[in-house]
């Protein structure tokens, strides 16, 4: 199993550009989520999904869209990049919808918006 | 809003010294998880605590869950250079979402 994979590893965008961060998992996990990590802020939840076709907002959803058309994939779209979105983005998955299951994280995407 | 506070934010120790990080929630937690993130890496699951007053050990690491299920701690005995990283607690406040603490970054002087 590859686990949770993310592409790209690094990305530089100009303000106003859009892009999609890719996330895929091959563990047949129902639950997938996106976090951003900023210094001193820990991991903050952007969006999450409890299954194909179902998504919901987390703590910091503004400026981001998600969709879940398959169990495996959960892309994160930045609609119009802003410098405040400079961060490290982690995708995670777990086997159940309850938060009592361990989460598996991808390697992360380091995004810089200039 | 729902918060999980973690202290200290940073801790620097000499190799061989002990280390403790503390986690406090504003609400009662169903369970709490601990993760470790090595520099440049991604968070990796360490353990989950579910019961009030629960204590679990993993070699030199001891994890505790408070009686009121609102606080938790991670204690490392006799730190080694392999313990370097950031330790996060994450609380389940019953809404399918984990709320992460800010993390404690541990650095070690060999």
Short mmCIF file of C-alpha atoms in Angstrom, two decimals:
data_model
loop_
_atom_site.label_atom_id
_atom_site.label_comp_id
_atom_site.label_asym_id
_atom_site.label_seq_id
_atom_site.Cartn_x
_atom_site.Cartn_y
_atom_site.Cartn_z
CA UNK A 1 0.00 0.00 0.00
CA UNK A 2 1.22 3.50 -0.84
CA UNK A 3 -0.90 4.92 1.98
CA UNK A 4 -1.78 8.60 1.54
CA UNK A 5 -0.10 10.35 -1.37
CA UNK A 6 -0.04 14.06 -2.14
CA UNK A 7 1.09 16.02 -5.18
CA UNK A 8 2.85 18.30 -5.72
CA UNK A 9 5.41 18.36 -2.90
CA UNK A 10 6.21 22.05 -3.48
CA UNK A 11 4.34 24.80 -5.31
CA UNK A 12 4.83 28.53 -5.81
CA UNK A 13 1.83 30.58 -6.93
CA UNK A 14 1.25 34.20 -7.68
CA UNK A 15 -1.58 36.02 -5.96
CA UNK A 16 -4.85 35.38 -7.77
CA UNK A 17 -3.82 32.12 -9.40
CA UNK A 18 -5.81 28.95 -8.82
CA UNK A 19 -4.61 25.42 -8.39
CA UNK A 20 -5.57 21.99 -7.12
CA UNK A 21 -3.68 20.00 -4.53
CA UNK A 22 -4.10 16.30 -5.12
CA UNK A 23 -4.63 13.67 -2.43
CA UNK A 24 -5.20 9.95 -2.86
CA UNK A 25 -5.34 6.98 -0.51
CA UNK A 26 -5.38 3.27 -1.29
CA UNK A 27 -6.59 1.99 2.10
CA UNK A 28 -10.32 2.21 1.29
CA UNK A 29 -10.76 4.75 4.08
CA UNK A 30 -14.14 6.42 4.41
CA UNK A 31 -12.92 9.60 6.07
CA UNK A 32 -10.54 12.07 4.45
CA UNK A 33 -9.54 15.55 5.50
CA UNK A 34 -7.33 18.49 4.68
CA UNK A 35 -5.30 20.44 7.22
CA UNK A 36 -3.03 23.42 6.99
CA UNK A 37 -0.05 23.82 9.28
CA UNK A 38 1.35 27.22 10.16
CA UNK A 39 4.10 27.94 12.71
CA UNK A 40 2.70 28.05 16.24
CA UNK A 41 -0.83 27.21 15.05
CA UNK A 42 -0.78 23.45 14.99
CA UNK A 43 -2.93 21.68 12.42
CA UNK A 44 -6.16 23.38 11.45
CA UNK A 45 -8.92 21.53 9.64
CA UNK A 46 -9.95 23.03 6.28
CA UNK A 47 -12.49 20.55 4.89
CA UNK A 48 -13.36 16.94 5.48
CA UNK A 49 -15.38 14.14 3.92
CA UNK A 50 -17.07 11.15 5.54
CA UNK A 51 -17.55 9.33 2.24
CA UNK A 52 -17.85 9.72 -1.51
CA UNK A 53 -20.20 12.55 -2.38
CA UNK A 54 -20.18 14.04 1.14
CA UNK A 55 -18.04 16.97 2.23
CA UNK A 56 -18.20 19.49 5.05
CA UNK A 57 -16.35 22.53 6.29
CA UNK A 58 -13.75 22.52 8.99
CA UNK A 59 -12.31 25.36 11.02
CA UNK A 60 -10.74 27.42 8.19
CA UNK A 61 -12.65 26.69 4.92
CA UNK A 62 -12.64 30.14 3.29
CA UNK A 63 -10.80 30.27 -0.02
CA UNK A 64 -10.83 26.50 -0.51
CA UNK A 65 -13.14 24.04 -2.24
CA UNK A 66 -13.22 20.26 -2.13
CA UNK A 67 -15.07 17.42 -3.80
CA UNK A 68 -15.15 13.67 -3.20
CA UNK A 69 -16.26 11.83 -6.32
CA UNK A 70 -14.48 8.59 -5.38
CA UNK A 71 -13.42 6.95 -2.13
CA UNK A 72 -9.75 7.23 -3.12
CA UNK A 73 -9.40 10.88 -4.11
CA UNK A 74 -9.97 14.13 -2.24
CA UNK A 75 -8.57 17.16 -4.12
CA UNK A 76 -8.31 20.61 -2.53
CA UNK A 77 -8.85 23.60 -4.79
CA UNK A 78 -7.54 27.07 -4.12
CA UNK A 79 -9.85 29.42 -5.98
CA UNK A 80 -7.77 32.62 -5.99
CA UNK A 81 -4.52 32.24 -4.08
CA UNK A 82 -3.59 34.82 -1.44
CA UNK A 83 -0.34 35.25 0.51
CA UNK A 84 -2.26 34.23 3.67
CA UNK A 85 -2.60 30.77 2.13
CA UNK A 86 1.16 30.23 2.25
CA UNK A 87 1.37 27.11 4.40
CA UNK A 88 2.07 23.40 4.51
CA UNK A 89 -0.99 21.37 3.55
CA UNK A 90 -1.58 17.85 4.81
CA UNK A 91 -4.17 15.39 3.64
CA UNK A 92 -5.21 12.66 6.05
CA UNK A 93 -7.48 9.63 6.04
CA UNK A 94 -8.88 7.17 8.55
CA UNK A 95 -10.91 4.02 8.40
CA UNK A 96 -14.05 5.20 10.18
CA UNK A 97 -16.11 8.35 10.35
CA UNK A 98 -15.77 8.45 14.14
CA UNK A 99 -12.79 10.42 15.39
CA UNK A 100 -11.77 7.47 17.53
CA UNK A 101 -9.64 6.04 14.73
CA UNK A 102 -6.03 6.98 14.06
CA UNK A 103 -5.40 9.25 11.13
CA UNK A 104 -2.83 8.58 8.43
CA UNK A 105 -1.20 11.67 6.99
CA UNK A 106 0.28 12.25 3.58
CA UNK A 107 3.76 13.77 3.15
CA UNK A 108 2.42 17.29 2.69
CA UNK A 109 2.49 20.05 0.07
CA UNK A 110 4.51 23.17 0.83
CA UNK A 111 2.75 26.11 -0.85
CA UNK A 112 4.13 29.61 -1.22
CA UNK A 113 1.95 32.43 -2.56
CA UNK A 114 3.80 35.57 -3.64
CA UNK B 1 -14.92 27.85 19.96
CA UNK B 2 -13.67 24.40 20.73
CA UNK B 3 -10.06 24.55 21.77
CA UNK B 4 -7.27 22.25 22.72
CA UNK B 5 -4.38 24.08 24.34
CA UNK B 6 -0.93 22.55 24.52
CA UNK B 7 2.06 23.72 26.54
CA UNK B 8 4.88 24.44 26.35
CA UNK B 9 5.26 25.55 22.75
CA UNK B 10 8.99 24.81 22.79
CA UNK B 11 11.24 22.72 25.03
CA UNK B 12 14.98 22.31 24.78
CA UNK B 13 16.65 19.63 26.90
CA UNK B 14 19.98 17.95 27.31
CA UNK B 15 20.06 14.38 26.11
CA UNK B 16 19.11 12.14 29.00
CA UNK B 17 16.80 14.66 30.64
CA UNK B 18 13.07 14.06 30.91
CA UNK B 19 10.42 15.91 28.89
CA UNK B 20 6.72 16.52 29.44
CA UNK B 21 4.06 18.19 27.31
CA UNK B 22 0.55 19.00 28.54
CA UNK B 23 -2.74 19.23 26.72
CA UNK B 24 -5.96 20.86 28.01
CA UNK B 25 -9.37 20.91 26.39
CA UNK B 26 -12.17 23.40 26.99
CA UNK B 27 -14.69 20.53 26.78
CA UNK B 28 -14.82 16.87 27.75
CA UNK B 29 -13.17 14.62 25.20
CA UNK B 30 -14.35 11.23 23.97
CA UNK B 31 -10.75 10.28 23.42
CA UNK B 32 -7.39 11.90 22.85
CA UNK B 33 -4.69 10.98 20.37
CA UNK B 34 -1.02 11.84 20.28
CA UNK B 35 1.06 12.35 17.16
CA UNK B 36 4.75 12.96 16.50
CA UNK B 37 6.08 14.98 13.60
CA UNK B 38 9.78 14.80 12.79
CA UNK B 39 11.36 17.95 11.28
CA UNK B 40 10.29 18.18 7.63
CA UNK B 41 7.95 15.23 8.01
CA UNK B 42 4.30 14.55 8.54
CA UNK B 43 2.40 13.71 11.74
CA UNK B 44 2.52 10.06 12.73
CA UNK B 45 0.07 8.48 15.14
CA UNK B 46 1.53 7.40 18.48
CA UNK B 47 -1.37 6.36 20.68
CA UNK B 48 -5.00 6.87 21.65
CA UNK B 49 -6.43 7.18 25.17
CA UNK B 50 -10.11 6.56 25.77
CA UNK B 51 -10.82 5.88 29.44
CA UNK B 52 -10.86 8.35 32.31
CA UNK B 53 -7.55 8.18 34.20
CA UNK B 54 -5.98 5.91 31.59
CA UNK B 55 -2.20 5.52 31.55
CA UNK B 56 -0.36 3.87 28.67
CA UNK B 57 3.35 3.30 28.16
CA UNK B 58 5.43 2.85 25.06
CA UNK B 59 9.02 2.16 26.11
CA UNK B 60 10.23 5.53 27.49
CA UNK B 61 6.96 7.35 26.66
CA UNK B 62 4.13 7.56 29.19
CA UNK B 63 0.73 8.92 28.21
CA UNK B 64 -1.98 9.94 30.68
CA UNK B 65 -5.62 10.92 30.29
CA UNK B 66 -7.12 12.98 33.08
CA UNK B 67 -9.94 11.82 35.32
CA UNK B 68 -12.28 14.46 33.89
CA UNK B 69 -11.19 13.60 30.31
CA UNK B 70 -10.25 17.21 29.72
CA UNK B 71 -6.49 16.98 29.95
CA UNK B 72 -3.65 14.72 28.96
CA UNK B 73 0.11 14.54 29.15
CA UNK B 74 3.01 12.89 27.40
CA UNK B 75 6.17 12.23 29.40
CA UNK B 76 9.43 11.03 27.89
CA UNK B 77 12.02 9.58 30.26
CA UNK B 78 15.72 10.00 29.48
CA UNK B 79 15.35 11.68 26.10
CA UNK B 80 17.39 10.53 23.12
CA UNK B 81 18.23 12.41 19.93
CA UNK B 82 15.68 10.27 18.10
CA UNK B 83 12.94 11.94 20.20
CA UNK B 84 13.46 15.27 18.42
CA UNK B 85 10.30 16.57 16.78
CA UNK B 86 6.97 18.20 17.46
CA UNK B 87 4.42 16.37 19.58
CA UNK B 88 0.73 17.07 19.03
CA UNK B 89 -2.28 16.08 21.02
CA UNK B 90 -5.61 15.85 19.20
CA UNK B 91 -8.95 15.66 20.95
CA UNK B 92 -12.19 14.11 19.80
CA UNK B 93 -14.95 16.46 20.94
CA UNK B 94 -17.65 14.26 19.46
CA UNK B 95 -18.22 15.91 16.10
CA UNK B 96 -16.27 13.55 13.83
CA UNK B 97 -13.43 16.05 13.86
CA UNK B 98 -10.17 15.96 15.72
CA UNK B 99 -9.05 19.27 17.22
CA UNK B 100 -5.28 19.54 17.37
CA UNK B 101 -3.24 21.35 19.97
CA UNK B 102 -0.58 23.80 18.82
CA UNK B 103 2.16 21.23 19.40
CA UNK B 104 5.30 21.17 21.52
CA UNK B 105 8.56 21.32 19.63
CA UNK B 106 11.28 19.31 21.36
CA UNK B 107 14.93 19.93 20.60
CA UNK B 108 17.75 18.01 22.26
CA UNK B 109 21.35 18.92 22.95
CA UNK B 110 23.44 15.75 22.51
#
